CSV table of C-alpha atoms in Angstrom, one decimal:
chain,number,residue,atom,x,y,z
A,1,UNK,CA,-42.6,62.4,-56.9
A,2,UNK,CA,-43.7,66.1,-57.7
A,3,UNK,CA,-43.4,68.6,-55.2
A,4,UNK,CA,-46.7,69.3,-54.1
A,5,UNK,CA,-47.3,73.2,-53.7
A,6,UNK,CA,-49.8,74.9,-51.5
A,7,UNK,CA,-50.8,78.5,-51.0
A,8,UNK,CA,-49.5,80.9,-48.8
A,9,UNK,CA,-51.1,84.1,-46.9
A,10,UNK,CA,-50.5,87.0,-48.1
A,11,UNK,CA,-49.1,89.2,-45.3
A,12,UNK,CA,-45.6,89.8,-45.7
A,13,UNK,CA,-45.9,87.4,-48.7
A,14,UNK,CA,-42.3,87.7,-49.8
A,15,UNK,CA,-41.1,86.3,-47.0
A,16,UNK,CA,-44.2,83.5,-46.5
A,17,UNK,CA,-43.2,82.5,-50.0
A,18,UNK,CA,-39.6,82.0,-48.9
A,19,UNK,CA,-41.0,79.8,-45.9
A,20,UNK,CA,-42.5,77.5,-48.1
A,21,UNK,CA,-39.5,77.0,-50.3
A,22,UNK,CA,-37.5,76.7,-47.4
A,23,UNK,CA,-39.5,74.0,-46.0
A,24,UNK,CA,-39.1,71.9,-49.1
A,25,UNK,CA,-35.5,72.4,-48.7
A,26,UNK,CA,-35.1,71.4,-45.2
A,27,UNK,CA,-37.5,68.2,-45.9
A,28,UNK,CA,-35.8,66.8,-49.3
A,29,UNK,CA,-38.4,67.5,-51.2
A,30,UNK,CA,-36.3,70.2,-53.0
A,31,UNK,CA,-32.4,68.9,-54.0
A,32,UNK,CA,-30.1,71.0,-55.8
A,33,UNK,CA,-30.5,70.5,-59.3
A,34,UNK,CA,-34.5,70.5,-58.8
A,35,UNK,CA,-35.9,73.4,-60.6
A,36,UNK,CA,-39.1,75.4,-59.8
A,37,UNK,CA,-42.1,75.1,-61.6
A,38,UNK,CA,-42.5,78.8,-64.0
A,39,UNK,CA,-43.4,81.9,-62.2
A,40,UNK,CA,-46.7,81.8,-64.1
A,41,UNK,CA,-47.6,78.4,-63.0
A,42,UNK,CA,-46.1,78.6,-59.0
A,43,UNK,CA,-47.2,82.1,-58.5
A,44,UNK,CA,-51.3,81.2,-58.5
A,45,UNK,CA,-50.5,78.0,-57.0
A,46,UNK,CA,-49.0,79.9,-53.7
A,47,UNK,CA,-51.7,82.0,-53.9
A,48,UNK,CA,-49.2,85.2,-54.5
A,49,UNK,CA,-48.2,88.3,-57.5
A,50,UNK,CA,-45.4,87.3,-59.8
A,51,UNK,CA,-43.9,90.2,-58.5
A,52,UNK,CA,-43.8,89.0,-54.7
A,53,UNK,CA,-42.6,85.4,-55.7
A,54,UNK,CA,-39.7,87.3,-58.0
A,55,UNK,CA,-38.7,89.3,-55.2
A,56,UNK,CA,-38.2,86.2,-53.0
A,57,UNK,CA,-36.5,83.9,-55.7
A,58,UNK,CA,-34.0,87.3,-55.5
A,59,UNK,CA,-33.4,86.7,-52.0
A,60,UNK,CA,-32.6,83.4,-52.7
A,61,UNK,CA,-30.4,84.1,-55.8
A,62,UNK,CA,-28.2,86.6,-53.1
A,63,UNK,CA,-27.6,83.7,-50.5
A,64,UNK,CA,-26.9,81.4,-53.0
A,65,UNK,CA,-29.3,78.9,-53.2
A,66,UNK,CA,-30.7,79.3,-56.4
A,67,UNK,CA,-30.0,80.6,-59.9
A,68,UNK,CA,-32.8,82.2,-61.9
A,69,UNK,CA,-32.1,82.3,-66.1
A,70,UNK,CA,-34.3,84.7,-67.7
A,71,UNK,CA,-35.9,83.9,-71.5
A,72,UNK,CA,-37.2,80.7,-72.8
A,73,UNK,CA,-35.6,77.5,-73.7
A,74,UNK,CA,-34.5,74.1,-71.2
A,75,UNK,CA,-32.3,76.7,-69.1
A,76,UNK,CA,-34.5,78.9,-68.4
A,77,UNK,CA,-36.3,79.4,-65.0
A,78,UNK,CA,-35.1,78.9,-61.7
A,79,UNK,CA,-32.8,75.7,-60.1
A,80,UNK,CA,-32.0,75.2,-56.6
A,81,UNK,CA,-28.3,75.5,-56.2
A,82,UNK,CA,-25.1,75.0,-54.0
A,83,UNK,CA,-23.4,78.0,-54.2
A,84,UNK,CA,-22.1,78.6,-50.4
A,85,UNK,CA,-18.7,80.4,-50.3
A,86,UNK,CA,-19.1,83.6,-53.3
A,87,UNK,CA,-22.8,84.3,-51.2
A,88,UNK,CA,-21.4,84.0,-47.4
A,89,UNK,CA,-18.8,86.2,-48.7
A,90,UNK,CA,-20.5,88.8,-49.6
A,91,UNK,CA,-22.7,88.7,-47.2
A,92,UNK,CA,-20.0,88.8,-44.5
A,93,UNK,CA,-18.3,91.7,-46.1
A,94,UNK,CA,-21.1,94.0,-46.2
A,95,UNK,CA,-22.1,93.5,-42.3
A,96,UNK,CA,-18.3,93.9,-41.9
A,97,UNK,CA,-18.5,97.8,-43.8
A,98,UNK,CA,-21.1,98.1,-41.6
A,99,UNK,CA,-19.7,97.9,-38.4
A,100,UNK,CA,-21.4,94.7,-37.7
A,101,UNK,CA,-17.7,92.7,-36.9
A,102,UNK,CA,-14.6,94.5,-35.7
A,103,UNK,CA,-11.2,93.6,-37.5
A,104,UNK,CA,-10.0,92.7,-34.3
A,105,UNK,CA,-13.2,89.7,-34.9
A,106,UNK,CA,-12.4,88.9,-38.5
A,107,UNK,CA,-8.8,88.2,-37.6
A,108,UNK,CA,-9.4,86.2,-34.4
A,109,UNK,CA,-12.0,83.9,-37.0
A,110,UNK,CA,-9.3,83.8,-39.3
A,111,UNK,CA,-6.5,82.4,-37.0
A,112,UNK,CA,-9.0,79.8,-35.3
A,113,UNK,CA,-10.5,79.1,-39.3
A,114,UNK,CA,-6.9,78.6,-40.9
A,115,UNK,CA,-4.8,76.6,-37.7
A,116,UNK,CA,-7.5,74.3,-38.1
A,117,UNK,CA,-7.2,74.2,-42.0
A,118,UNK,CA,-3.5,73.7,-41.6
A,119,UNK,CA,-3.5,71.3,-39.6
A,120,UNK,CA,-6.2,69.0,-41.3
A,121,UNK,CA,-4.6,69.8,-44.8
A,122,UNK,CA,-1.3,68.2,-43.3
A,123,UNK,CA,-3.3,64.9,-42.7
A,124,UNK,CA,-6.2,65.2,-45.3
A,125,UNK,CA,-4.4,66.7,-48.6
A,126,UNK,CA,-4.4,64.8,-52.0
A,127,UNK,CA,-1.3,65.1,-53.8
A,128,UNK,CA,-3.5,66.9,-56.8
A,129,UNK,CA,-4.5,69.2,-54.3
A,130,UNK,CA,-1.1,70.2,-52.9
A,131,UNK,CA,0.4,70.5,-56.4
A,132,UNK,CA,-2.3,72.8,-57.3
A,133,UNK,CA,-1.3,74.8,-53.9
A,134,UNK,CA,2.6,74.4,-55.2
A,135,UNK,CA,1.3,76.8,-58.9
A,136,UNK,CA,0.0,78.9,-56.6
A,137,UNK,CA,2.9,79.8,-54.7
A,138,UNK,CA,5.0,79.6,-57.4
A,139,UNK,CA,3.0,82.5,-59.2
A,140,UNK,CA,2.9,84.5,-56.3
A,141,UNK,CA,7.0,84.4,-56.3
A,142,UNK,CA,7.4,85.7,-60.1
A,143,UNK,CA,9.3,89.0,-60.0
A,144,UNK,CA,7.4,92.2,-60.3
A,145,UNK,CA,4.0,90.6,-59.7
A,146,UNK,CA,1.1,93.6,-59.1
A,147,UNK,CA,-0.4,93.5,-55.7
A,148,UNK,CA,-3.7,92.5,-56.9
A,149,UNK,CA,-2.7,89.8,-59.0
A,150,UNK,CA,-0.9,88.6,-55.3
A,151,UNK,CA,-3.7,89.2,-53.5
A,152,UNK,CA,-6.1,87.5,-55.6
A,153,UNK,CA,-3.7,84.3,-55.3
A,154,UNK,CA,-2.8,84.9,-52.0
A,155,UNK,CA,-6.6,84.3,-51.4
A,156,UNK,CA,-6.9,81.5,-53.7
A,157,UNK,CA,-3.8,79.7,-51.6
A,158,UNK,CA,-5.5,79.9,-48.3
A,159,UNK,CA,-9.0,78.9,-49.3
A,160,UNK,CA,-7.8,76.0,-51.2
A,161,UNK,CA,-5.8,74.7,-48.3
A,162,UNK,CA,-9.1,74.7,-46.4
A,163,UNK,CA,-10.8,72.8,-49.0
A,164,UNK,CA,-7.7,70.4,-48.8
A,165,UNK,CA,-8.7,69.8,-45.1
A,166,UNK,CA,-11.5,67.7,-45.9
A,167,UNK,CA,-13.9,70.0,-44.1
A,168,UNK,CA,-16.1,71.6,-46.7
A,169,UNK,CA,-17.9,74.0,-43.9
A,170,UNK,CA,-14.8,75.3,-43.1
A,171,UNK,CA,-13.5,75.9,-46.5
A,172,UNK,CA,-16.5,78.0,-47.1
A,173,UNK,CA,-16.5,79.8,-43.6
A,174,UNK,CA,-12.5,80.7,-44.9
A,175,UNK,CA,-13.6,81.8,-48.2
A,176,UNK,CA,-16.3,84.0,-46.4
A,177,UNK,CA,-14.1,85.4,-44.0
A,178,UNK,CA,-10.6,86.1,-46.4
A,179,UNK,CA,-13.0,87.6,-48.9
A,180,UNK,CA,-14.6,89.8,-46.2
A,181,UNK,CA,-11.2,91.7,-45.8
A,182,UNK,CA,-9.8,91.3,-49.2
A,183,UNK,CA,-10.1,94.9,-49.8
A,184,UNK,CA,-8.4,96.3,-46.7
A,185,UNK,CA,-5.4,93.6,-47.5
A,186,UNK,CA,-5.4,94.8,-50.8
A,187,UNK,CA,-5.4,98.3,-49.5
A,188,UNK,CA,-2.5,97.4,-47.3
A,189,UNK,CA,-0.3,95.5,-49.8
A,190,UNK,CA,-0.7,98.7,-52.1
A,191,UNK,CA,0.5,100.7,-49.0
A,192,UNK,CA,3.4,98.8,-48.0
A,193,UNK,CA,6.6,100.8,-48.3
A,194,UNK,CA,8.8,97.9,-50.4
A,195,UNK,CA,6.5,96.1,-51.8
A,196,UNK,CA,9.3,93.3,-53.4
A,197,UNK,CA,10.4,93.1,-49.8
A,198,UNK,CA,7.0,92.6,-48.7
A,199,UNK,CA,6.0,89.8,-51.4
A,200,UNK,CA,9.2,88.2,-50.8
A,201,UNK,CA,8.7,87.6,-47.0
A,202,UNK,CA,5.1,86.6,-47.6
A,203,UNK,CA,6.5,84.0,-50.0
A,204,UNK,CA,8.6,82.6,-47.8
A,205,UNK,CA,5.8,82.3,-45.2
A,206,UNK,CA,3.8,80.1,-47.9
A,207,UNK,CA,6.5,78.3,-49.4
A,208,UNK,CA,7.1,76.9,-46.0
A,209,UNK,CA,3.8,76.3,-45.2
A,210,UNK,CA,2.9,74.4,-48.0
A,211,UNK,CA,6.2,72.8,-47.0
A,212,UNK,CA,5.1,71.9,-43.4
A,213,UNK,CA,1.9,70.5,-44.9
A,214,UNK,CA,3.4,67.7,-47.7
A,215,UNK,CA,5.5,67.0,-44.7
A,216,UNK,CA,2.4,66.1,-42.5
A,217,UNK,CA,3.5,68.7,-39.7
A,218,UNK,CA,0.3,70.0,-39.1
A,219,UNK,CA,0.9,71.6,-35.4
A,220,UNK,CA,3.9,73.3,-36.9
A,221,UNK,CA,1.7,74.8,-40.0
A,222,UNK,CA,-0.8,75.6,-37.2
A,223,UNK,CA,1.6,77.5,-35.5
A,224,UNK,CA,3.1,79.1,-38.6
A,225,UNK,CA,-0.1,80.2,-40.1
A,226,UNK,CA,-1.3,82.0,-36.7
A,227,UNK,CA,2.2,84.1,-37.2
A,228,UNK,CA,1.6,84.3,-40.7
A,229,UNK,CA,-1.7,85.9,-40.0
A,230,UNK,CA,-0.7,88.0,-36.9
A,231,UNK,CA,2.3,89.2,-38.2
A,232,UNK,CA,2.9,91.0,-41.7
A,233,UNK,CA,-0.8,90.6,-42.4
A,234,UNK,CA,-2.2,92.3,-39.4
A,235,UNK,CA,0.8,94.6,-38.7
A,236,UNK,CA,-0.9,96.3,-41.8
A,237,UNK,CA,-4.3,95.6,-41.5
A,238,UNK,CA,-4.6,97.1,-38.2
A,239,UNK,CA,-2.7,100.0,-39.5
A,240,UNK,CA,-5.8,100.4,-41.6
A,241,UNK,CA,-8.1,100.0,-39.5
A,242,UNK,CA,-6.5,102.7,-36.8
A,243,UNK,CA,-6.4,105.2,-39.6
């Protein structure tokens, strides 16, 4: 059935026009994939300026629910998406800047976030899934790696362990929260006095992780994974942060 559109007041109208989008959402009448009528057609029909309905389809691009593609053709206009994890993470790591967490918060979401991944992942993993995790580790361990190439698979390792826990929520609420501090980790690697040294011990901490998990020792994982995050990790993080 079409979506049936109606009007909307005109005070604050960017964010009245969100409302009824939102609505649509929350009642099915809007599915990701759905795409919304063109701005010249929906903005009259809401009863609002094209330039009050673009401003709200931006709000909606930044939280990741829908992508807008400029021009003409069958891909242009706007679609309702799912696009979770890149949006929560940027979102997270602004109010972080901002003062809005403390580090001592991120890392106390990250060890509840990842012993819980762990230990689902031990139960919950596809083979696919775990070999995928395997490459990862495997490139992290190649000798004179640079520290952002780590970092970026470092991240890559512990998000997709979280997706391997069968709990998509928490795989995006890890993305969110590892990408959050990404740069300050990245900042810390680059810091770190040996950094071979340091790579090397961090391997070891994954390699027997991932280890842990094909084994289905998910309290031990648990376990590991708090040290893994408490140790090395926030030994220099919080060295950062006390600067």
């Amino acid at each position: 059935m079409p979506v049936e559109w109606e009007p909307v007041r005109q005070s604050r109208t960017h964010e009245l026009v969100l409302r009824s989008i939102e609505q649509r959402v929350v009642s099915g009448e809007l599915r990701a994939g759905d795409r919304l009528p063109p701005e010249r057609e929906l903005a009259p029909v809401l009863g609002v300026s094209r330039s009050a309905l673009r401003e709200a389809l931006r709000v909606l691009e930044t939280i990741g629910v829908l992508v807008a593609q400029p021009g003409r053709g069958p891909d242009a206009g706007a679609r309702i998406v799912r696009n979770p994890d890149d949006a929560l993470g940027r979102l997270l790591r602004l109010h972080f800047a901002l003062g809005s967490y403390s580090l001592h918060d991120v890392l106390e979401a990250r060890v509840v976030l990842e012993r819980s991944s762990f230990e689902a992942a031990a139960e919950h993993a596809s083979p696919d899934e775990l070999d995928e995790a395997e490459q990862l580790v495997r490139r992290m361990a190649e000798p004179g790696i640079a520290v952002a190439e780590f970092n970026d698979l470092d991240t890559r390792f512990h998000v997709l362990i979280a997706r391997a826990s069968g709990n998509a929520l928490t795989s995006t609420l890890t993305s969110a929260v590892r990408e959050s501090v990404r740069p300050l980790i990245l900042r810390a690697l680059e810091d770190a006095l040996d950094w071979p040294d340091t790579a090397g011990e961090l391997n070891v901490e994954h390699q027997t992780l991932l280890t842990l998990v094909r084994r289905g020792r998910g309290g031990e994982a648990a376990d590991l994974v708090e040290r893994h995050i408490r140790g090395l990790h926030g030994t220099l993080i919080d060295g950062l942060g006390t600067r």
